[in-house]
Amino acid sequence: MSATKVNGTPPGSAGSARSRKSAWEDNNTPVPQPISDAARTQLEVENKTKPDPQNLNSSRPASAASVLSSRSRKSAWEKEEHTHRESIRKTKNGRSHNGDVRLKSVELEEKQRDADAESVLITDGSCMDSLKDFTKVFRSKKFKSEKLERLYQRYFFSLNKSSLTYLIGLLALVCIVMITYYYAAGNTSWVKGVVLGLVFVYLIILEVFCNRSSFTQKQLSIVCYTVLGVVFIVVLVSVLSAVPASASAAVWCTVFFIYMIYTLLPVRMRLAVLGGCSCALLHIVCAAANNHSDWFLWRQILANIFIFTCANIAGVFTHYPTEVAQRQAFLETRKCIEARLNSQRENQQQERLLLSVLPRHVAMEMKADIASKQEDMMFHKIYIQRHENVSILFADIEGFTMLSSQCTAQELVKILNELFARFDKLAQENHCLRIKILGDCYYCVSGLPEPRPDHAHCCVEMGLDMIDAITTVREVTRVNVNMRVGIHSGRVHCGVLGLRKWQFDVWSNDVSLANHMEAGGMPGRVHVTKDSMECLNGDYEVELGLGIERNSYLRDHNIETYLIVASHPRPKLQQQLMNEQINHGTLPTTASKGRSSSVTQLETWSAEKPFANFMANSGKEIRQMGYVDSDLRPGEANIHNKLGLMSQEKQDPDDEVNEFLGRAIDARSIDRLRSEHVKRFTLTFRKKDLEDKYSRVRDHMINSYLVCALAMLILICFTQLSIFPPTYLMLVLFLVSCCVVLLCLTLSCAEKCSCMPRRCQKFSTAVAENRWRGSLVAAVSLISMAVVAICTIFAYDNTDITKCLADMYNVSVDDVTIELLNNASIQYGDPYHTHCRTDKPACHFPEYFTFCVLLTMLACAVFQQMSCVVKLGIMMSIGVVYLIVVEVPYVTVLDNRDFLIQAHQGMEDQLFVALKVLTPCVILLYIIALWLHGTQVESTSRLDFLWRLQAKEEKEEMEDLQAYNKRLLYNILPSFVANYFLSHDTKDSELYHQDCECVSVMFASITNFSEFYTELEGNHEGVECLRLLNEIIADFDEIIGEEQFKTIEKIKTIGYTYMAASGLTDETNDKVHKTHVCALADFAFRIKEQLNYVNEHSFNNFRMRVGLNVGPVVAGVIGARKPQYDIWGNTVNVASRMDSTGVADKIQITQEMHNVLMNHGYSFECRGVIKVKGKGEMVTYFLTGQPKDRQ
């Protein structure tokens, strides 16, 4: 049977999560309960940071299969009481002792390189932080990257276009209302009608223009500026042509325009602030100029200033969260796309990594099993396939020991990599599948995985090419090296055994024969069996090989062998290699000899670095070295190029993501998403779980909203104080309402203020983390504002002036004229006139109550996280209550105002719409406009939530895939080697190599397994024998995963020999107490016990022979297409000899090993002097017992 290096850790290793019943227990034995994996931390939108993947220290990787498995397995040989072995061990930094990468939460935050839009997301801090967050509101946001900013504008283009069309429609509606009211009252002036009419026509043209399919972002920006101009014209005309002329004329529409500029006009904050302030200033200037003769003008102007300031604040606090949410949603969507592309790359890297070690058919089967989480099985699944009619080639480098003795560790690894990289290329050219490298032995198979009728020809050509290649090496390096090649044709079982260090291997008696064909071969010749010669069909000249004279196995089995005669010269490869030397300018001269020369000459082959094709940024380097992924099917290259997976050198990753996002934006349909996920009227999610998640999303702007509400309340108070006579009721309502809103704000900010009581902090957290609680707090604040806006009217006199004058002058109400009003000395704007009022002051400007109510509605619209249905309910309640008050008990106040201003203007007829008619229309217009805006904001917010949720899932998937890829890497290489490649730039990093001192090496062989292995029909031609070997190796792999053996690294399995070493890193090498040496000795005892347990339950009599040695070794990674970690040196050779010259059921150790272990209380038996091949006579010992404290 052949050698097998088993790279990896499939399901069932220490730390694995799959449980199964022993294959040898009674069927009535209860199956152990599954033990679930340590719960993986769920990704939150704002949570913790990712763990450092480099901080592994001496930890070992868990099984790759255990990444997705959720069951813990029991050994096939263990009874139930053995199932309680600890399988998951925790350490610092979120890792288990065996290197598991625990998935931690990832913040979805804005990248500094991408954006300077600072978020107002609340973070832990002092109360001063809230003030700093408040100042951020007035900043204009823009990404530093112009490309990103254009992409953002493109991302929200459809939404901005929709907002703009809404605004244009509302402006057109306002124009119609103003024209209707103006001429319905009997006015005949054509100026206002013509101007507003032209504006209306222009707005209709703009509406049609904006709804064209060819409408662009640049055109949208131009239209925004023209709309601002239209707004200024409407305000100008409305104030200057107001009938009756008053400073309060057109205030309601100016407030409406200001707020709509912030909310529906898609412009940046600075332009919105400039537009809102300019609109307010235009109204104030025109009103002051048009009403300069009014003695009370200053009171109205001052009140207007407060009102417009309030409207601008409401607009700012609406515009800012909307833009922040949109930009954040854009960034998170971009991250979602980036995660998708990264997942694509990671998946490609994962497959490339697997395919660098395993053939496609085996790798795909293993991946499918891992992903499907198969049910508990009695045995580990064995990945073995049988193939008939294949040829097996074994090749050994004769004279390599002499070459390696002249090299340092770095040079030895380079030489090995260059040689075997060349052989790998030859194998690909000759349609051979390299199986494994064993020291200086290389073996491959032709006819796998797809059968080939010329498999024997391929192997012979491969052998001849290898001999030619080594001939060139000999000429270049001046070192006498040669190849000894053996070939046999037959059948094989191929696949993967064990749980750690997965590597593809082949087994069969024919494989064993091919191995002995190499051992009995001759340097520089291809040695073939009779079976292989028959497959060649006489295409090659052969001569008798006489292998029975050089190998006892061939002699015992009477194998007839032949040597291939290269009847024709093969200059092709030699000339190619010599050309490479000339092109690199390194053609050997008489002076270019020695150790450094040999390495230099071999480096000109430009062999690939191991794992260059796994690194994330390796695409360019791979192609520069001429590597093309042969596993890509036709047409895949184009797809990968589109995704940026094969063209990193041509396109920056950020540009690639932006390009992909651009295509996603074009395909994105907001209307489709809205119809699929959101109900039409209530805008709640159709899926209850989504609605629950959305309601629990933290409202980071709640504090800012409450600050805005408090500021607006104070400005409403100032407005009423400046325009109305102060009263005690007004003072009480102001104080109470301000206290209520301030209390709400304080409780909401309590979470950030360490000085606040703990209950208040909990209440603050509960409000921020639940939308309904936040809506309740907002409703309390809005009700307080509405009370101030409405209830202060009760402090003023509501006596009907016309009725009072009729009684005073003894005339009917219809006969009351302006002259009677002037005779009574009742002057417009004087609240304390002596006639026609009670003890309460009169109210001559009731329209300002309406303005205050409108501001309260704007405050309601500011709370954007509040449901639009709740907003509609609150606004309608406020509007209905106010209209009931002013249309029933206080309707006389509105009539008095109309009569007084008519008298003040000297108008014989009332050429304007009564205030009691205009007020309900304005209230209704505001409710409709704010509700439409609220629905748009909420639907956008909910769709942004869907995008964020998708980004979170994509990031979680990417995290899983990255962790899975690392585990795959750790199952092929030791974690410390994998980290070396992950932490170094592939352009500059050297091959991994390390001189290790005081390393303990173990070879453990099942001596009689070859006798057990038979190929019969009853055992599926040997598959059942391999299944048993797989269980034994898997049990050894589980033991090596235990905490006490964390310093031990499995190197590989060679047929039925298990190779391991301890102390390969500074972290695991105890240079003082040599505890890592003791750990390997203890491991030898443990696997002997485990094999006895297997014998007991499988009714076999397997015997184990163990050899141990300690000393210096050279460790490194060789092979680019099939990277392999290995150790070399005299220590390894002697440890192997301790195994091969040992005795069954004994642990044979060297004198050096004895000197270390004797200080730790181990017991020994001196075997004496034995002859060791290549070493002469050596004194060895049998290790017979452990100290009591280590048993």
Short mmCIF file of N, CA and C in Angstrom, two decimals, residues 806-937:
data_model
loop_
_atom_site.label_atom_id
_atom_site.label_comp_id
_atom_site.label_asym_id
_atom_site.label_seq_id
_atom_site.Cartn_x
_atom_site.Cartn_y
_atom_site.Cartn_z
N ALA A 806 -73.73 96.47 16.80
CA ALA A 806 -75.16 96.55 16.49
C ALA A 806 -75.94 96.88 17.75
N ASP A 807 -75.56 96.26 18.85
CA ASP A 807 -76.24 96.56 20.11
C ASP A 807 -75.90 97.96 20.59
N MET A 808 -74.66 98.34 20.36
CA MET A 808 -74.24 99.65 20.84
C MET A 808 -74.95 100.76 20.08
N TYR A 809 -75.08 100.58 18.76
CA TYR A 809 -75.69 101.63 17.95
C TYR A 809 -77.12 101.31 17.58
N ASN A 810 -77.67 100.28 18.16
CA ASN A 810 -79.07 99.96 17.97
C ASN A 810 -79.43 99.75 16.51
N VAL A 811 -78.59 99.03 15.82
CA VAL A 811 -78.85 98.71 14.42
C VAL A 811 -78.77 97.20 14.26
N SER A 812 -79.18 96.76 13.10
CA SER A 812 -79.07 95.32 12.84
C SER A 812 -77.62 94.97 12.51
N VAL A 813 -77.33 93.70 12.59
CA VAL A 813 -75.97 93.24 12.34
C VAL A 813 -75.57 93.53 10.89
N ASP A 814 -76.52 93.43 9.98
CA ASP A 814 -76.20 93.67 8.58
C ASP A 814 -75.88 95.12 8.30
N ASP A 815 -76.34 96.03 9.21
CA ASP A 815 -76.12 97.46 8.97
C ASP A 815 -74.85 97.97 9.61
N VAL A 816 -74.10 97.09 10.27
CA VAL A 816 -72.84 97.52 10.89
C VAL A 816 -71.82 97.76 9.78
N THR A 817 -71.22 98.96 9.80
CA THR A 817 -70.27 99.35 8.75
C THR A 817 -68.93 99.70 9.37
N ILE A 818 -68.02 100.02 8.47
CA ILE A 818 -66.67 100.38 8.91
C ILE A 818 -66.70 101.69 9.70
N GLU A 819 -67.66 102.63 9.30
CA GLU A 819 -67.75 103.90 10.01
C GLU A 819 -68.12 103.69 11.46
N LEU A 820 -69.03 102.78 11.73
CA LEU A 820 -69.40 102.50 13.12
C LEU A 820 -68.21 101.96 13.90
N LEU A 821 -67.38 101.12 13.24
CA LEU A 821 -66.19 100.57 13.91
C LEU A 821 -65.21 101.67 14.24
N ASN A 822 -65.03 102.62 13.28
CA ASN A 822 -64.09 103.71 13.53
C ASN A 822 -64.62 104.64 14.60
N ASN A 823 -65.95 104.84 14.62
CA ASN A 823 -66.56 105.70 15.64
C ASN A 823 -66.38 105.12 17.04
N ALA A 824 -66.31 103.80 17.12
CA ALA A 824 -66.15 103.14 18.43
C ALA A 824 -64.70 103.11 18.86
N SER A 825 -63.81 103.64 18.04
CA SER A 825 -62.37 103.70 18.36
C SER A 825 -61.76 102.31 18.58
N ILE A 826 -62.27 101.35 17.80
CA ILE A 826 -61.68 100.00 17.86
C ILE A 826 -60.68 99.91 16.72
N GLN A 827 -59.43 99.83 17.09
CA GLN A 827 -58.36 99.88 16.10
C GLN A 827 -57.75 98.49 15.92
N TYR A 828 -57.47 98.14 14.65
CA TYR A 828 -56.87 96.85 14.33
C TYR A 828 -55.46 96.78 14.93
N GLY A 829 -55.23 95.77 15.72
CA GLY A 829 -53.93 95.60 16.35
C GLY A 829 -53.90 96.06 17.78
N ASP A 830 -55.00 96.71 18.27
CA ASP A 830 -55.04 97.16 19.67
C ASP A 830 -55.88 96.18 20.48
N PRO A 831 -55.28 95.31 21.27
CA PRO A 831 -56.05 94.30 22.00
C PRO A 831 -56.75 94.83 23.24
N TYR A 832 -56.45 96.08 23.61
CA TYR A 832 -57.00 96.57 24.86
C TYR A 832 -57.99 97.73 24.64
N HIS A 833 -58.69 97.70 23.49
CA HIS A 833 -59.68 98.76 23.26
C HIS A 833 -60.79 98.64 24.31
N THR A 834 -61.48 99.75 24.55
CA THR A 834 -62.43 99.82 25.67
C THR A 834 -63.81 99.29 25.34
N HIS A 835 -64.12 99.17 24.07
CA HIS A 835 -65.45 98.73 23.68
C HIS A 835 -65.43 97.28 23.20
N CYS A 836 -66.58 96.65 23.32
CA CYS A 836 -66.84 95.33 22.72
C CYS A 836 -65.83 94.26 23.14
N ARG A 837 -65.51 94.22 24.43
CA ARG A 837 -64.70 93.11 24.93
C ARG A 837 -64.95 92.95 26.41
N THR A 838 -64.63 91.79 26.90
CA THR A 838 -64.77 91.50 28.33
C THR A 838 -63.47 91.86 29.02
N ASP A 839 -63.25 91.25 30.17
CA ASP A 839 -62.00 91.51 30.89
C ASP A 839 -60.80 90.89 30.18
N LYS A 840 -61.06 89.96 29.28
CA LYS A 840 -59.97 89.34 28.54
C LYS A 840 -59.51 90.26 27.42
N PRO A 841 -58.24 90.21 27.09
CA PRO A 841 -57.76 91.03 25.96
C PRO A 841 -58.28 90.48 24.64
N ALA A 842 -58.35 91.32 23.67
CA ALA A 842 -58.82 90.91 22.35
C ALA A 842 -57.69 90.28 21.56
N CYS A 843 -58.06 89.47 20.56
CA CYS A 843 -57.08 88.79 19.70
C CYS A 843 -57.36 89.21 18.27
N HIS A 844 -56.48 90.07 17.73
CA HIS A 844 -56.69 90.58 16.38
C HIS A 844 -55.89 89.83 15.31
N PHE A 845 -55.01 88.90 15.74
CA PHE A 845 -54.20 88.13 14.78
C PHE A 845 -54.38 86.63 14.99
N PRO A 846 -55.61 86.12 14.91
CA PRO A 846 -55.84 84.69 15.17
C PRO A 846 -55.19 83.77 14.14
N GLU A 847 -54.81 84.33 12.98
CA GLU A 847 -54.15 83.47 11.99
C GLU A 847 -52.84 82.90 12.52
N TYR A 848 -52.27 83.58 13.52
CA TYR A 848 -51.02 83.07 14.09
C TYR A 848 -51.23 81.82 14.94
N PHE A 849 -52.44 81.66 15.46
CA PHE A 849 -52.76 80.36 16.09
C PHE A 849 -52.70 79.25 15.04
N THR A 850 -53.21 79.55 13.85
CA THR A 850 -53.14 78.57 12.77
C THR A 850 -51.69 78.28 12.40
N PHE A 851 -50.88 79.33 12.35
CA PHE A 851 -49.46 79.11 12.04
C PHE A 851 -48.79 78.23 13.09
N CYS A 852 -49.13 78.44 14.35
CA CYS A 852 -48.55 77.62 15.42
C CYS A 852 -48.99 76.17 15.30
N VAL A 853 -50.24 75.95 14.92
CA VAL A 853 -50.72 74.58 14.70
C VAL A 853 -49.99 73.94 13.53
N LEU A 854 -49.77 74.73 12.47
CA LEU A 854 -49.03 74.20 11.32
C LEU A 854 -47.60 73.83 11.72
N LEU A 855 -46.98 74.64 12.58
CA LEU A 855 -45.64 74.31 13.06
C LEU A 855 -45.63 73.03 13.89
N THR A 856 -46.70 72.82 14.65
CA THR A 856 -46.81 71.58 15.42
C THR A 856 -46.89 70.38 14.49
N MET A 857 -47.62 70.54 13.39
CA MET A 857 -47.68 69.46 12.41
C MET A 857 -46.31 69.20 11.78
N LEU A 858 -45.57 70.29 11.54
CA LEU A 858 -44.21 70.10 11.02
C LEU A 858 -43.35 69.35 12.04
N ALA A 859 -43.52 69.68 13.32
CA ALA A 859 -42.78 68.95 14.36
C ALA A 859 -43.14 67.48 14.35
N CYS A 860 -44.39 67.18 14.07
CA CYS A 860 -44.82 65.78 13.97
C CYS A 860 -44.12 65.10 12.80
N ALA A 861 -43.96 65.82 11.70
CA ALA A 861 -43.30 65.24 10.53
C ALA A 861 -41.82 65.02 10.77
N VAL A 862 -41.23 65.77 11.70
CA VAL A 862 -39.80 65.64 11.98
C VAL A 862 -39.48 64.24 12.52
N PHE A 863 -40.39 63.66 13.33
CA PHE A 863 -40.14 62.33 13.91
C PHE A 863 -40.31 61.28 12.80
N GLN A 864 -39.24 61.08 12.04
CA GLN A 864 -39.34 60.26 10.83
C GLN A 864 -39.45 58.77 11.13
N GLN A 865 -39.01 58.35 12.30
CA GLN A 865 -39.12 56.92 12.62
C GLN A 865 -40.52 56.55 13.09
N MET A 866 -41.35 57.55 13.29
CA MET A 866 -42.73 57.29 13.68
C MET A 866 -43.52 56.81 12.46
N SER A 867 -44.41 55.88 12.67
CA SER A 867 -45.21 55.35 11.58
C SER A 867 -46.04 56.46 10.95
N CYS A 868 -46.15 56.41 9.62
CA CYS A 868 -46.91 57.44 8.92
C CYS A 868 -48.38 57.38 9.30
N VAL A 869 -48.87 56.21 9.65
CA VAL A 869 -50.26 56.09 10.11
C VAL A 869 -50.44 56.80 11.44
N VAL A 870 -49.46 56.63 12.35
CA VAL A 870 -49.52 57.33 13.64
C VAL A 870 -49.41 58.83 13.42
N LYS A 871 -48.52 59.22 12.53
CA LYS A 871 -48.40 60.65 12.22
C LYS A 871 -49.71 61.21 11.70
N LEU A 872 -50.31 60.47 10.78
CA LEU A 872 -51.58 60.93 10.22
C LEU A 872 -52.64 61.06 11.31
N GLY A 873 -52.67 60.10 12.22
CA GLY A 873 -53.63 60.16 13.32
C GLY A 873 -53.40 61.36 14.21
N ILE A 874 -52.12 61.65 14.55
CA ILE A 874 -51.81 62.79 15.41
C ILE A 874 -52.14 64.10 14.70
N MET A 875 -51.73 64.23 13.44
CA MET A 875 -52.00 65.48 12.71
C MET A 875 -53.49 65.70 12.53
N MET A 876 -54.23 64.66 12.23
CA MET A 876 -55.67 64.81 12.07
C MET A 876 -56.33 65.16 13.39
N SER A 877 -55.86 64.58 14.47
CA SER A 877 -56.42 64.90 15.79
C SER A 877 -56.18 66.36 16.13
N ILE A 878 -54.93 66.80 15.91
CA ILE A 878 -54.61 68.21 16.19
C ILE A 878 -55.45 69.13 15.30
N GLY A 879 -55.52 68.79 14.02
CA GLY A 879 -56.29 69.63 13.10
C GLY A 879 -57.76 69.68 13.43
N VAL A 880 -58.35 68.51 13.75
CA VAL A 880 -59.78 68.47 14.06
C VAL A 880 -60.08 69.25 15.33
N VAL A 881 -59.26 69.05 16.37
CA VAL A 881 -59.48 69.78 17.63
C VAL A 881 -59.38 71.28 17.40
N TYR A 882 -58.35 71.67 16.67
CA TYR A 882 -58.18 73.10 16.43
C TYR A 882 -59.34 73.68 15.62
N LEU A 883 -59.78 72.98 14.59
CA LEU A 883 -60.89 73.47 13.77
C LEU A 883 -62.17 73.53 14.58
N ILE A 884 -62.38 72.58 15.46
CA ILE A 884 -63.58 72.62 16.31
C ILE A 884 -63.55 73.87 17.18
N VAL A 885 -62.33 74.18 17.70
CA VAL A 885 -62.21 75.34 18.58
C VAL A 885 -62.46 76.63 17.81
N VAL A 886 -61.80 76.76 16.64
CA VAL A 886 -61.89 78.05 15.94
C VAL A 886 -63.12 78.15 15.05
N GLU A 887 -63.78 77.05 14.78
CA GLU A 887 -64.97 77.12 13.93
C GLU A 887 -66.27 77.11 14.72
N VAL A 888 -66.17 76.83 16.03
CA VAL A 888 -67.41 76.80 16.84
C VAL A 888 -67.36 77.87 17.92
N PRO A 889 -66.66 77.67 19.03
CA PRO A 889 -66.74 78.70 20.07
C PRO A 889 -65.95 79.97 19.72
N TYR A 890 -64.88 79.83 18.97
CA TYR A 890 -64.04 80.99 18.70
C TYR A 890 -64.06 81.41 17.23
N VAL A 891 -65.15 81.05 16.53
CA VAL A 891 -65.26 81.49 15.15
C VAL A 891 -65.40 83.00 15.06
N THR A 892 -65.93 83.61 16.12
CA THR A 892 -66.08 85.07 16.14
C THR A 892 -64.73 85.77 16.12
N VAL A 893 -63.71 85.10 16.67
CA VAL A 893 -62.37 85.70 16.66
C VAL A 893 -61.88 85.82 15.22
N LEU A 894 -62.17 84.80 14.39
CA LEU A 894 -61.76 84.85 12.99
C LEU A 894 -62.56 85.91 12.23
N ASP A 895 -63.90 85.98 12.52
CA ASP A 895 -64.72 86.98 11.85
C ASP A 895 -64.30 88.38 12.24
N ASN A 896 -63.99 88.57 13.53
CA ASN A 896 -63.53 89.89 13.99
C ASN A 896 -62.26 90.31 13.26
N ARG A 897 -61.36 89.35 13.07
CA ARG A 897 -60.10 89.68 12.38
C ARG A 897 -60.40 90.14 10.96
N ASP A 898 -61.29 89.44 10.25
CA ASP A 898 -61.61 89.84 8.87
C ASP A 898 -62.22 91.24 8.83
N PHE A 899 -63.12 91.51 9.77
CA PHE A 899 -63.79 92.81 9.81
C PHE A 899 -62.80 93.92 10.15
N LEU A 900 -61.90 93.66 11.11
CA LEU A 900 -60.94 94.67 11.53
C LEU A 900 -59.93 94.98 10.44
N ILE A 901 -59.44 93.96 9.73
CA ILE A 901 -58.44 94.22 8.69
C ILE A 901 -59.09 94.89 7.49
N GLN A 902 -60.37 94.59 7.24
CA GLN A 902 -61.09 95.27 6.16
C GLN A 902 -61.21 96.74 6.46
N ALA A 903 -61.52 97.03 7.73
CA ALA A 903 -61.61 98.44 8.14
C ALA A 903 -60.25 99.10 8.10
N HIS A 904 -59.24 98.35 8.52
CA HIS A 904 -57.88 98.90 8.54
C HIS A 904 -57.41 99.25 7.14
N GLN A 905 -57.82 98.48 6.14
CA GLN A 905 -57.41 98.71 4.76
C GLN A 905 -58.37 99.68 4.06
N GLY A 906 -59.48 100.02 4.71
CA GLY A 906 -60.44 100.94 4.11
C GLY A 906 -61.18 100.33 2.95
N MET A 907 -61.45 99.03 3.00
CA MET A 907 -62.12 98.33 1.93
C MET A 907 -63.63 98.36 2.15
N GLU A 908 -64.37 98.81 1.14
CA GLU A 908 -65.82 98.82 1.25
C GLU A 908 -66.38 97.41 1.21
N ASP A 909 -65.80 96.59 0.32
CA ASP A 909 -66.26 95.21 0.20
C ASP A 909 -65.13 94.27 0.63
N GLN A 910 -65.50 93.09 1.09
CA GLN A 910 -64.52 92.10 1.53
C GLN A 910 -64.03 91.31 0.30
N LEU A 911 -62.91 91.76 -0.26
CA LEU A 911 -62.36 91.15 -1.46
C LEU A 911 -61.30 90.09 -1.12
N PHE A 912 -61.58 89.31 -0.14
CA PHE A 912 -60.68 88.21 0.22
C PHE A 912 -61.51 87.11 0.87
N VAL A 913 -60.96 85.92 0.87
CA VAL A 913 -61.64 84.76 1.43
C VAL A 913 -61.61 84.85 2.94
N ALA A 914 -62.73 84.58 3.55
CA ALA A 914 -62.82 84.63 5.01
C ALA A 914 -61.82 83.66 5.63
N LEU A 915 -61.29 84.08 6.78
CA LEU A 915 -60.29 83.27 7.47
C LEU A 915 -60.86 81.94 7.92
N LYS A 916 -62.17 81.91 8.27
CA LYS A 916 -62.77 80.66 8.72
C LYS A 916 -62.94 79.66 7.57
N VAL A 917 -62.87 80.17 6.33
CA VAL A 917 -62.90 79.28 5.17
C VAL A 917 -61.49 78.85 4.77
N LEU A 918 -60.57 79.79 4.83
CA LEU A 918 -59.20 79.51 4.44
C LEU A 918 -58.50 78.55 5.41
N THR A 919 -58.79 78.70 6.69
CA THR A 919 -58.08 77.89 7.71
C THR A 919 -58.27 76.39 7.51
N PRO A 920 -59.49 75.86 7.35
CA PRO A 920 -59.62 74.41 7.12
C PRO A 920 -58.90 73.94 5.86
N CYS A 921 -58.92 74.76 4.82
CA CYS A 921 -58.24 74.37 3.59
C CYS A 921 -56.73 74.27 3.79
N VAL A 922 -56.17 75.24 4.49
CA VAL A 922 -54.73 75.21 4.75
C VAL A 922 -54.36 74.01 5.62
N ILE A 923 -55.18 73.77 6.66
CA ILE A 923 -54.92 72.62 7.55
C ILE A 923 -54.96 71.32 6.74
N LEU A 924 -55.98 71.18 5.88
CA LEU A 924 -56.12 69.97 5.08
C LEU A 924 -54.94 69.81 4.11
N LEU A 925 -54.53 70.94 3.49
CA LEU A 925 -53.40 70.89 2.56
C LEU A 925 -52.13 70.41 3.27
N TYR A 926 -51.90 70.92 4.46
CA TYR A 926 -50.71 70.52 5.23
C TYR A 926 -50.78 69.04 5.59
N ILE A 927 -51.93 68.60 6.04
CA ILE A 927 -52.05 67.19 6.44
C ILE A 927 -51.77 66.27 5.26
N ILE A 928 -52.35 66.61 4.09
CA ILE A 928 -52.14 65.77 2.91
C ILE A 928 -50.68 65.78 2.50
N ALA A 929 -50.08 66.97 2.43
CA ALA A 929 -48.68 67.06 1.99
C ALA A 929 -47.75 66.35 2.95
N LEU A 930 -47.93 66.56 4.25
CA LEU A 930 -47.05 65.93 5.23
C LEU A 930 -47.27 64.43 5.30
N TRP A 931 -48.50 63.98 5.07
CA TRP A 931 -48.74 62.53 5.07
C TRP A 931 -48.08 61.88 3.85
N LEU A 932 -48.19 62.54 2.69
CA LEU A 932 -47.53 62.00 1.50
C LEU A 932 -46.02 61.94 1.70
N HIS A 933 -45.49 63.01 2.28
CA HIS A 933 -44.06 63.00 2.56
C HIS A 933 -43.70 61.91 3.57
N GLY A 934 -44.54 61.74 4.58
CA GLY A 934 -44.29 60.72 5.59
C GLY A 934 -44.30 59.31 5.02
N THR A 935 -45.24 59.06 4.10
CA THR A 935 -45.29 57.73 3.48
C THR A 935 -44.04 57.46 2.65
N GLN A 936 -43.58 58.50 1.96
CA GLN A 936 -42.38 58.33 1.16
C GLN A 936 -41.16 58.09 2.04
N VAL A 937 -41.06 58.85 3.13
CA VAL A 937 -39.93 58.68 4.04
C VAL A 937 -39.95 57.30 4.69
#
